[in-house]
Coordinates of C-alpha atoms in Angstrom, one line a residue:
X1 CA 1.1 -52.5 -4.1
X2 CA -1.4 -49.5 -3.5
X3 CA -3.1 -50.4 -6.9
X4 CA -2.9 -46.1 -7.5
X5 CA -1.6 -45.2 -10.6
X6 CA 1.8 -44.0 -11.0
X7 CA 0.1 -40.5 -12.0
X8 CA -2.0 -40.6 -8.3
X9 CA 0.8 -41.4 -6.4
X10 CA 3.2 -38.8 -8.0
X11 CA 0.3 -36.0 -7.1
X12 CA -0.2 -37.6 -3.2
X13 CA 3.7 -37.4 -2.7
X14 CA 4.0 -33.4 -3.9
X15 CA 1.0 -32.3 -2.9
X16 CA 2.1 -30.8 0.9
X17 CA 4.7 -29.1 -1.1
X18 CA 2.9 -27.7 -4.2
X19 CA -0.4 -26.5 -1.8
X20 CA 2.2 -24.4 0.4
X21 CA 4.0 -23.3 -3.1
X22 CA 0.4 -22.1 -4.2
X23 CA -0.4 -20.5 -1.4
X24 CA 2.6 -18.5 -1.2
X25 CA 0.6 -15.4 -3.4
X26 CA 3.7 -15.7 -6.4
X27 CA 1.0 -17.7 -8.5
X28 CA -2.4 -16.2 -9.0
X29 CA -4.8 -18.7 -7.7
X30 CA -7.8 -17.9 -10.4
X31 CA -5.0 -17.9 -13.1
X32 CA -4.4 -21.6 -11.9
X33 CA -8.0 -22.1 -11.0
X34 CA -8.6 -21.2 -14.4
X35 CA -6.0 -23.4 -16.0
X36 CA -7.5 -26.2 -14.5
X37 CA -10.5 -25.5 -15.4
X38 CA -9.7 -25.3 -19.1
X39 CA -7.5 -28.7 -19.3
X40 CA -11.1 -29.9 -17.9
X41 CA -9.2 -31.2 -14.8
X42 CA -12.1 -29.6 -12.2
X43 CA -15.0 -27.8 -12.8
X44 CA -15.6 -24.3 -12.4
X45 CA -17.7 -24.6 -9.3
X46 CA -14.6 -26.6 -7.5
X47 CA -12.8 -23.4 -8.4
X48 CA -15.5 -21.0 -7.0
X49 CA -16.0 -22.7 -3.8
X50 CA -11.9 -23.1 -3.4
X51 CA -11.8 -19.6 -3.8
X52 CA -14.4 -18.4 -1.8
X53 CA -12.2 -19.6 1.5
X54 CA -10.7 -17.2 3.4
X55 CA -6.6 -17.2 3.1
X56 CA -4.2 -18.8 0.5
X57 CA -3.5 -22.1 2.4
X58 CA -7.5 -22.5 2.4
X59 CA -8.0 -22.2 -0.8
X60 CA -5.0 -23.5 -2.3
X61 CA -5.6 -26.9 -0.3
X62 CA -9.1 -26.7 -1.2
X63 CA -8.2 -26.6 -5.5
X64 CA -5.4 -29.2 -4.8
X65 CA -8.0 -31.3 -3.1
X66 CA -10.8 -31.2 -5.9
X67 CA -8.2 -32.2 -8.4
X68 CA -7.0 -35.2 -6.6
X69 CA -10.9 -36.4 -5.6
X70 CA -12.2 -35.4 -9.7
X71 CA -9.9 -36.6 -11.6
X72 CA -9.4 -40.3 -12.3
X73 CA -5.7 -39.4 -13.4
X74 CA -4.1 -41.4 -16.6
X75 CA -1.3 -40.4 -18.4
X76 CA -3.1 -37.8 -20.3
X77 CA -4.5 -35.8 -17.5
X78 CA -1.1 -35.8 -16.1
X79 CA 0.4 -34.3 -19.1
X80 CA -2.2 -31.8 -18.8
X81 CA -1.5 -31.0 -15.4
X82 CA 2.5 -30.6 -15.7
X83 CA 1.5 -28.6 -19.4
X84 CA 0.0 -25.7 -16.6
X85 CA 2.6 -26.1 -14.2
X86 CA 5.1 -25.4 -17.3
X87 CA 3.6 -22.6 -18.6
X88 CA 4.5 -20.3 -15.6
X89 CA 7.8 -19.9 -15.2
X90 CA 7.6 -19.9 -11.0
X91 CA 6.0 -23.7 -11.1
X92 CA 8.7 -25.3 -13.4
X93 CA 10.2 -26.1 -10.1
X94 CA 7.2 -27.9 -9.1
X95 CA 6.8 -29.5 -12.5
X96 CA 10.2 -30.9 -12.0
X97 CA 9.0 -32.7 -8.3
X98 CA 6.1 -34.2 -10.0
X99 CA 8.1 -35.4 -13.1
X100 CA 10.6 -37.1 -10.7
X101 CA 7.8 -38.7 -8.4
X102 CA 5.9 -39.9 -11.6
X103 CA 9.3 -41.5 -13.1
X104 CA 9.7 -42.9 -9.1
X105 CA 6.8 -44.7 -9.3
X106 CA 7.0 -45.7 -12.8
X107 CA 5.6 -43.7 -14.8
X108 CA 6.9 -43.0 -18.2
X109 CA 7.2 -39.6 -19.3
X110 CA 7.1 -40.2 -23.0
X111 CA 3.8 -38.7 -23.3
X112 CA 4.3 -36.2 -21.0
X113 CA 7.4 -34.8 -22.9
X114 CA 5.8 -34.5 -25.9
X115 CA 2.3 -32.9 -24.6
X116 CA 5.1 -30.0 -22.9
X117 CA 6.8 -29.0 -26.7
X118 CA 3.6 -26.7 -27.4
X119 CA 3.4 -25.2 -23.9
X120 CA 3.6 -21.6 -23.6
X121 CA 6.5 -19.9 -21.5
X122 CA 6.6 -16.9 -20.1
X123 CA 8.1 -13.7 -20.8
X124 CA 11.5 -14.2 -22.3
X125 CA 12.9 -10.8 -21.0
X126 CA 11.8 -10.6 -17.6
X127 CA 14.6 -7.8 -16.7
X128 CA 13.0 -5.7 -19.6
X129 CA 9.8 -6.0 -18.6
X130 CA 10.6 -5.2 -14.7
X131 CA 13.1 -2.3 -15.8
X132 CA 9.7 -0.8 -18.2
X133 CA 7.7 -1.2 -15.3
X134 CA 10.1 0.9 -13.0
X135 CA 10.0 3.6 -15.3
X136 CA 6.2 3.4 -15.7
X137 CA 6.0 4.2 -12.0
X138 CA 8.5 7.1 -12.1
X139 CA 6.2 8.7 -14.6
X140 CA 3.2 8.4 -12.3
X141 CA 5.3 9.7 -8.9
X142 CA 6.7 12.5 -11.2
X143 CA 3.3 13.8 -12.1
X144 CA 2.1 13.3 -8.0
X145 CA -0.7 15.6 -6.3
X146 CA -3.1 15.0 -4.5
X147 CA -5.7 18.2 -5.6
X148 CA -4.8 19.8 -9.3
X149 CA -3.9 22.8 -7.4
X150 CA -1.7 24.3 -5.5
X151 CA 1.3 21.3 -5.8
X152 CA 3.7 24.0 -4.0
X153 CA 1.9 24.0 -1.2
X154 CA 0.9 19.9 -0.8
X155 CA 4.8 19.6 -0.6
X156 CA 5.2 22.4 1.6
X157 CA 3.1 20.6 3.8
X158 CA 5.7 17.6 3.7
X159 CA 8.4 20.0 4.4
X160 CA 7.1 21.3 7.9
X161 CA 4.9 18.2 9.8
X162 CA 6.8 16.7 12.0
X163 CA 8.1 13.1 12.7
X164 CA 8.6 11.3 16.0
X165 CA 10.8 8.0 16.1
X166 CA 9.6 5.0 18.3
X167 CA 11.4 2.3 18.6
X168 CA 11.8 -0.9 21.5
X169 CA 9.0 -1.0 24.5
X170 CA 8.1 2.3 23.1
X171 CA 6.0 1.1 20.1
X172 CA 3.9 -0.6 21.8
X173 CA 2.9 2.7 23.7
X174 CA -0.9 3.8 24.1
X175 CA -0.9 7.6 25.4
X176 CA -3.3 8.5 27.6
X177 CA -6.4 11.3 27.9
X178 CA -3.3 14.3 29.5
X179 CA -1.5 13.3 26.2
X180 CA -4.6 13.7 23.5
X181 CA -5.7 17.1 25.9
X182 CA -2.5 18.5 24.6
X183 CA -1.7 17.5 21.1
X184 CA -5.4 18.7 20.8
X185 CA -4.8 21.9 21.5
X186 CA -1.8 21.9 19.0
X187 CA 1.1 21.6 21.7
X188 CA 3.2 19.7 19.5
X189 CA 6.4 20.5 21.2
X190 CA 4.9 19.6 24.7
X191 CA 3.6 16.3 23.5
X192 CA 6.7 15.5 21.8
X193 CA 8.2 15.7 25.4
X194 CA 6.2 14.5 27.4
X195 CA 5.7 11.2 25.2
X196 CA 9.6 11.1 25.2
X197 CA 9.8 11.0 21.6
X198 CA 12.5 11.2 19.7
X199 CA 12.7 14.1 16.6
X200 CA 13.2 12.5 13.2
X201 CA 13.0 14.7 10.0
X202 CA 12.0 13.2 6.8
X203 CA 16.0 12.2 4.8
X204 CA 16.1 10.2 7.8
X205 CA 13.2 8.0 8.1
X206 CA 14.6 4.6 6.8
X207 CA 18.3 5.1 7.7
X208 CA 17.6 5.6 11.5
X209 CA 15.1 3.3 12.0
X210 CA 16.6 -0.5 13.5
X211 CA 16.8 -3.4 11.2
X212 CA 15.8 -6.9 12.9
X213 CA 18.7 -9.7 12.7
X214 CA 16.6 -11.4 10.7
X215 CA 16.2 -8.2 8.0
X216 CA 12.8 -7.7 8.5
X217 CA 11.8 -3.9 8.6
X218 CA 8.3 -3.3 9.1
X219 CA 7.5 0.8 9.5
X220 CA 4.5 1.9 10.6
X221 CA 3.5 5.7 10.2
X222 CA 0.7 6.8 12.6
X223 CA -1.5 9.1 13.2
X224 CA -5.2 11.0 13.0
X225 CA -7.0 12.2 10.1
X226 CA -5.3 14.9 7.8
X227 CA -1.8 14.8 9.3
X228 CA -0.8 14.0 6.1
X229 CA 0.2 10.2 6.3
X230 CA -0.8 10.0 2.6
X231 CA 0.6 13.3 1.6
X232 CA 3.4 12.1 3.2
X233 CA 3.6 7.9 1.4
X234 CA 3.2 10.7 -2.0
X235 CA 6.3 13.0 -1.3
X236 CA 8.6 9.9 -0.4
X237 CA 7.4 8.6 -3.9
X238 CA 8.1 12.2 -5.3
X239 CA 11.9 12.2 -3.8
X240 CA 12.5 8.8 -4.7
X241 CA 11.5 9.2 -8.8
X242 CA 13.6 12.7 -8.3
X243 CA 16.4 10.8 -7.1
X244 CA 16.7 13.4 -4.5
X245 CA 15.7 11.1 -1.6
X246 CA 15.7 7.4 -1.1
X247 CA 18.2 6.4 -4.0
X248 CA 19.3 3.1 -1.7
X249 CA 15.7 1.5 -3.2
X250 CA 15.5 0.3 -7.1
X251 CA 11.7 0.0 -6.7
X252 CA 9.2 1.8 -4.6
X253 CA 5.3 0.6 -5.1
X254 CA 2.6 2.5 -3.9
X255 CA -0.5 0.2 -2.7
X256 CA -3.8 2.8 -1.9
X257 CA -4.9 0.0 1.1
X258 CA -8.6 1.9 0.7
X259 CA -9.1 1.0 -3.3
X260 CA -11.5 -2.5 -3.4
X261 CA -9.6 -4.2 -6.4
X262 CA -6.3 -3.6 -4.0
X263 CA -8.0 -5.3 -1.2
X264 CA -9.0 -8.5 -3.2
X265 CA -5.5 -8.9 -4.6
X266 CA -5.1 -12.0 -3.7
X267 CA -0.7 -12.2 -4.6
X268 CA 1.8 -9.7 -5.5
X269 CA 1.1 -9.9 -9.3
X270 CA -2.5 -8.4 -9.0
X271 CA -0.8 -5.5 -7.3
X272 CA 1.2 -4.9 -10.2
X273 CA -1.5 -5.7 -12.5
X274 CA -3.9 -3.4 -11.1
X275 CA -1.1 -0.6 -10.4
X276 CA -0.1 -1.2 -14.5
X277 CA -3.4 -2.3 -16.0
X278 CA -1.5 -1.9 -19.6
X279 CA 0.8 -5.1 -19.1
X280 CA -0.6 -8.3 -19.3
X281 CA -1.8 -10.8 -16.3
X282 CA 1.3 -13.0 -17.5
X283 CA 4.0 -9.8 -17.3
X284 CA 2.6 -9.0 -13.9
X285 CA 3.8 -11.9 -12.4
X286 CA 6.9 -11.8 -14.4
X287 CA 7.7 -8.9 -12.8
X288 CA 6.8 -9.9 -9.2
X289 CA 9.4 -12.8 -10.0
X290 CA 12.0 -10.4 -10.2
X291 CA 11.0 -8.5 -7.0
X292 CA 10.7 -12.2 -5.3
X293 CA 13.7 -13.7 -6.3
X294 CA 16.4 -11.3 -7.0
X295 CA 15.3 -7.6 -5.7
X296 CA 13.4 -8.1 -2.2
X297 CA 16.0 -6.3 -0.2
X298 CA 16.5 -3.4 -2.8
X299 CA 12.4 -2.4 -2.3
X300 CA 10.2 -0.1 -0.5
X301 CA 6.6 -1.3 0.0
X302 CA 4.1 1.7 1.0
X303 CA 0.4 0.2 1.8
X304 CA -1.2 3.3 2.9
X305 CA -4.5 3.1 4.4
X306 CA -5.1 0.3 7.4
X307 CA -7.5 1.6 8.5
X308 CA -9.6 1.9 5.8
X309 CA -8.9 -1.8 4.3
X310 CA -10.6 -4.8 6.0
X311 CA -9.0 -7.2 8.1
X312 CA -10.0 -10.3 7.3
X313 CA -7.3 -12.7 6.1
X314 CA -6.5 -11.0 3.3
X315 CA -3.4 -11.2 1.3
X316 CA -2.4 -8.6 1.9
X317 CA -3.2 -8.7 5.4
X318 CA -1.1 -11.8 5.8
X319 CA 1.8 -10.5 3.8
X320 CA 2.0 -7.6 6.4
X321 CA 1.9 -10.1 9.4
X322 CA 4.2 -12.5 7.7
X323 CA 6.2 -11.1 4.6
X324 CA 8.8 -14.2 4.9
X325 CA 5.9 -16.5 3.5
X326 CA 5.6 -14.4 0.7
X327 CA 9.2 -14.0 -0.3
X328 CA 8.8 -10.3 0.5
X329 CA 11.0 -10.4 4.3
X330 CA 13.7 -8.4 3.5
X331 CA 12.2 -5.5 1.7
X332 CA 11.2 -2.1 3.6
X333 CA 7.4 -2.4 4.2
X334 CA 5.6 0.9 5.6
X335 CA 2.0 0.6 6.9
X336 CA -0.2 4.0 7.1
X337 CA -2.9 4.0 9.6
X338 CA -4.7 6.0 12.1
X339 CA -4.5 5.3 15.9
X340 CA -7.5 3.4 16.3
X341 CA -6.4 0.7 13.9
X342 CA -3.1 0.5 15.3
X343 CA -2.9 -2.0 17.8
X344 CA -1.7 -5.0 15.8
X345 CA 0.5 -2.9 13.6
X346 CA 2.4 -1.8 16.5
X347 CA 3.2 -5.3 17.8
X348 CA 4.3 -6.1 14.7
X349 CA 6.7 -3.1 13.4
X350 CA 9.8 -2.9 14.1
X351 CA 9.9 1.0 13.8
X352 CA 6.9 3.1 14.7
X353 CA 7.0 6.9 13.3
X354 CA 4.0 9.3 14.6
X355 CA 3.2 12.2 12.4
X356 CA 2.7 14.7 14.7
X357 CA 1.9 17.7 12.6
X358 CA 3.0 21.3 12.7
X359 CA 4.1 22.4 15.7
X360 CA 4.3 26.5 16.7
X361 CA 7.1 27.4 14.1
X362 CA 6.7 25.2 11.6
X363 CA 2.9 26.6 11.4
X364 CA 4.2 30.0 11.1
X365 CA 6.8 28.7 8.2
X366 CA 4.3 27.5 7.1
X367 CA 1.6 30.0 6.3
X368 CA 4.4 32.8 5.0
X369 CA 5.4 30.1 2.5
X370 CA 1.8 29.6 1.3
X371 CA 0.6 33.0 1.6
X372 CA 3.7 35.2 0.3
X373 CA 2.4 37.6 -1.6
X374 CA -0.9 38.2 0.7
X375 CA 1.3 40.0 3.3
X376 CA -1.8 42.4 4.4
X377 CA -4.2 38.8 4.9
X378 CA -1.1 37.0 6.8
X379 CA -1.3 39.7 9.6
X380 CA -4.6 39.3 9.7
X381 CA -4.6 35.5 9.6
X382 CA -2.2 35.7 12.7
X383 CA -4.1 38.1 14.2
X384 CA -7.2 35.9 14.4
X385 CA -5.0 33.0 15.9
X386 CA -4.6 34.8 18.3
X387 CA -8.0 35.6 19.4
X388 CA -9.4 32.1 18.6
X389 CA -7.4 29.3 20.3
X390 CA -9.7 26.4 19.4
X391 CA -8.5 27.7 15.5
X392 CA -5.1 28.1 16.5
X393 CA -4.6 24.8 17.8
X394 CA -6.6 23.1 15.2
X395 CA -4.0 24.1 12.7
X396 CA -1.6 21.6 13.8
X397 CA -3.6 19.3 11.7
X398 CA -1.5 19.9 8.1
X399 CA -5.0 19.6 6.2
X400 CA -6.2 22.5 8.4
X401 CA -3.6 24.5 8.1
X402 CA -4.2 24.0 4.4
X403 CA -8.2 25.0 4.6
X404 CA -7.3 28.2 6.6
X405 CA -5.0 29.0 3.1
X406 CA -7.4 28.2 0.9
X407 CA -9.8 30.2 2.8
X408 CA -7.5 33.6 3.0
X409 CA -6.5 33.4 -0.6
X410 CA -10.5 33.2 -2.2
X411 CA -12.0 36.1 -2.4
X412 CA -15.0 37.3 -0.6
X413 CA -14.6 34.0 2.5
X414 CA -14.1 35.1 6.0
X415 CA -11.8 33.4 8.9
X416 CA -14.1 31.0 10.7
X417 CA -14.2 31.5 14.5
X418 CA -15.4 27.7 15.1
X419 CA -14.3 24.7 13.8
X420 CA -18.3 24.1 11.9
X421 CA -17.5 27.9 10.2
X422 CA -14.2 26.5 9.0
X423 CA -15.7 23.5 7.0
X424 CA -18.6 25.9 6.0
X425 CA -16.0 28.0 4.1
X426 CA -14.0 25.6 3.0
X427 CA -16.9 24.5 1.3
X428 CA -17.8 27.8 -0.6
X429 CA -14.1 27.9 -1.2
X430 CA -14.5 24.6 -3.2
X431 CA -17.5 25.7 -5.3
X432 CA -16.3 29.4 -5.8
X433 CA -13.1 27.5 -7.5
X434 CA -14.9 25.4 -9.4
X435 CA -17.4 28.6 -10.7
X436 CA -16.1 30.6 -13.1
X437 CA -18.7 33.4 -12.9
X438 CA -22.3 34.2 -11.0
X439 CA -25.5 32.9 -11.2
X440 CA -28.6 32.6 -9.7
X441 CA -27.5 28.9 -9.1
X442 CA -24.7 29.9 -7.5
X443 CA -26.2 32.5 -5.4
X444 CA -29.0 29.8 -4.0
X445 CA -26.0 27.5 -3.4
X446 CA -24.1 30.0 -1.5
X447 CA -27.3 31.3 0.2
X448 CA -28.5 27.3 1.3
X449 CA -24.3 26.8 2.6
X450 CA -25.0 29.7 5.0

C-alpha cells in the first residue's frame, strides 16, 4: 500500500488527462483559478504565479500542481473539488474520471454525492443562448462601417480591389525587389502576371480555395497597409448577416487581433465574452460549447490583424497554429496580416489570398462610382493622373483611392502633386468635416497644416 489516500490517488491517476483538458482554452483558467481559490483549495498567489506562465499547458500544469502539493486531500476537499468540476457543464466529464478513480481506490462517494445536490449547472438552454448570440452579431455586421460616412463608398471599395488565389508551393512565395518596383507603381495587372497568380473575385473566396484531407482550412489574406484587408474581413461580415453571401456558415465571429483584451483571451469563451460583454462569463462558455462540440465545421473565424497582435504563445496564437487542440479544426479560420508578418502564416495556411488593390479599370470604376454627380471634378481628377504618376499609381492602394475622393468632394482642397501634399489635405479634409463654420481657431489650424 502507498499509504495515499483514496482522494490523492484518484487526483495522481487523472491528472495527465484533466491538465491537457484544462489547457485545451474550453474552460477559462481564472474562472477555475478562481474556483479553487474560493473552495480554499490553493491560494490566490498559486493562481497568480500559474497564470503568469506563458501557454495553456504551462499554466494549467502549474494550478494542477499547486493543488496536489497544498492540499492535504480528505473527503471534504474532494467533494469540494468535484463540486467545481460539476458546476461547468464541459468538466462533468472529468468529474466522472475522478469519481470512478476515487470509488477504484476506495473511496466512498457518500459524501461526495451529497456535497454535489447544491451545485450550480449551467445554462439550461444552451441552443437559446447560442441562437441569441447569433442574432446579436447580425445586429452589429448590419450596422458595419468603418468611418460614419460615406458607407456607399467603404463597400464600393470591396467591390473593385482585387483578389489573387495561392495555393500549393505557391504560398510559401516571397516576391522579389522587380515584383514590389511594379505593384508600386500600381501595375496591378502586370504583377498579377508576372507572380502567376490566379484571379479570384470575392463570392468565391471560400468555395475555391482547397480543403486539407484532414478538414483543416486555414486562409490567410495578405497584404500592405490600406488595401483594405479589414474593410474587406467587414464586407464578408456584411454579406453573410444579408444572407447575400456566405449562407454555407451558421456563425461568423469577428476577432479585431489589434484590441488588448482580445489578445489576453486566454480560450474561446473570452472571445465571446468580450465580443458580447452583455451575457454572462458562464453563457460565454455555454456558447463556445456549442461551437466546440456540435458547430465547428458550420463556422467562419476572421482574426484580423497579425501583424498588429504579439506573438508570444498566446491563445490565440496557438489556436491559429494548432486549431485541432482546441476543438476548432474543422471550421474556416482566416488570418489578416501584412507581408512582413507573414512568414509563419504562410507555412501554415492552406490557402493564401493577396489583396492586390485596384488595378487600371477597377480605379476608373471606381472613382465614377464615388464621384457621380462631380462630373466637372472627375475630369479634372483624371486629368491630374495623368500628369502625376507617383499619384496615379499610388491609388492602387483602396485607402488612397478613397483620400483622393474625399479630397475632390470638400470644398476649397486642391489635388496634391506628392504623396506629403496628399496626407496634408487629407488632413484639412478631416477637420473641415468635422467644422461646421469659421473661426479664428480654425483659420490658425488651417494656416499651421500648410
Amino acid at each position: 500500500m502507498s499509504g495515499k489516500s483514496p482522494e490523492l490517488l484518484a487526483l495522481e491517476q487523472c491528472l495527465p488527462k484533466t491538465v491537457e483538458f484544462l489547457s485545451g482554452g474550453i474552460v477559462d483558467l481564472r474562472w477555475f483559478g478562481g474556483k479553487l481559490i474560493e473552495s480554499d483549495l490553493i491560494t490566490r498567489q498559486a493562481v497568480d504565479a500559474a497564470l503568469e506562465r506563458q501557454g495553456g499547458m504551462e499554466k494549467a500544469s502549474q494550478l494542477m500542481k499547486a493543488v496536489v502539493t497544498q492540499v492535504t486531500f480528505d473527503d471534504a476537499c474532494f467533494a469540494r473539488f468535484l463540486n467545481i468540476l460539476r458546476s461547468e457543464g464541459a468538466l462533468k466529464a472529468l468529474g466522472k474520471k475522478f469519481t470512478d478513480a476515487y470509488k477504484k481506490h476506495g473511496g466512498s462517494t457518500e459524501h461526495t454525492e451529497q456535497q454535489s445536490a447544491h451545485t450550480p449547472q449551467a445554462p439550461s438552454d444552451a441552443a437559446t443562448v447560442f441562437a441569441e448570440f447569433i442574432e446579436y452579431l447580425r445586429d452589429e455586421y448590419d450596422s458595419l462601417s468603418p468611418t460614419p460616412h460615406e458607407t456607399e463608398i467603404w463597400f464600393a471599395r470591396c467591390r473593385y480591389i482585387k483578389l489573387a488565389l495561392l495555393e500549393g508551393e505557391a504560398l510559401k512565395t516571397q516576391h522579389d525587389n522587380e515584383y514590389f518596383d511594379i505593384v508600386l507603381k500600381g501595375h496591378i495587372e502586370l504583377a498579377m502576371e508576372k507572380g502567376k497568380k490566379v484571379p479570384l473575385e470575392l463570392k468565391d473566396i471560400f468555395s475555391k480555395c482547397k480543403t486539407p484531407k484532414d478538414g483543416r482550412k486555414l486562409l490567410v489574406f495578405e497584404g500592405p497597409p490600406g488595401i483594405g484587408k479589414s474593410t474587406l474581413v467587414l464586407h464578408i461580415c456584411h454579406n453573410w448577416e444579408q444572407k447575400k453571401l456566405f449562407s454555407e456558415f451558421k456563425w461568423v465571429i469577428r476577432v479585431p487581433l489589434r484590441d488588448e483584451a482580445i489578445q489576453n483571451a486566454s480560450c474561446l469563451a473570452d472571445i465571446i465574452h468580450h465580443i458580447i460583454p452583455a451575457r454572462s462569463e458562464e453563457e460565454a462558455r455555454a456558447i463556445a460549447r456549442v461551437i466546440i462540440e456540435s458547430l465547428g465545421s458550420e463556422g467562419l473565424l476572421l482574426f484580423d490583424g497579425w501583424d498588429e497582435h504579439s506573438h508570444r504563445k498566446t491563445f490565440l496564437a496557438e489556436l491559429v497554429r494548432n486549431p485541432k487542440r482546441f476543438g476548432l479544426d474543422l471550421c474556416t479560420i482566416v488570418v489578416t496580416t501584412r507581408p512582413v508578418a507573414a512568414d509563419e502564416l504562410r507555412r501554415l495556411a492552406t490557402s493564401r489570398i493577396e489583396i492586390m488593390g485596384f488595378g487600371n479599370e477597377e480605379r476608373e470604376e471606381f472613382f465614377r462610382e464615388a464621384l457621380a454627380g462631380y462630373e466637372k471634378k472627375l475630369e479634372e481628377l483624371f486629368e491630374h493622373l495623368k500628369k502625376h504618376p507617383l499619384i496615379s499609381g499610388s491609388a492602387y492602394v483602396p485607402l488612397v483611392a478613397a483620400f483622393l475622393v474625399d479630397i475632390v468632394r470638400t470644398p476649397g482642397l486642391s489635388l496634391p502633386v506628392t504623396l506629403h501634399g496628399m496626407y496634408v489635405e487629407i488632413i484639412l479634409c478631416n477637420v473641415l468635416r468635422e467644422t461646421t463654420k469659421s473661426s479664428p481657431e480654425l483659420d490658425i489650424c488651417i494656416r499651421n497644416i500648410n
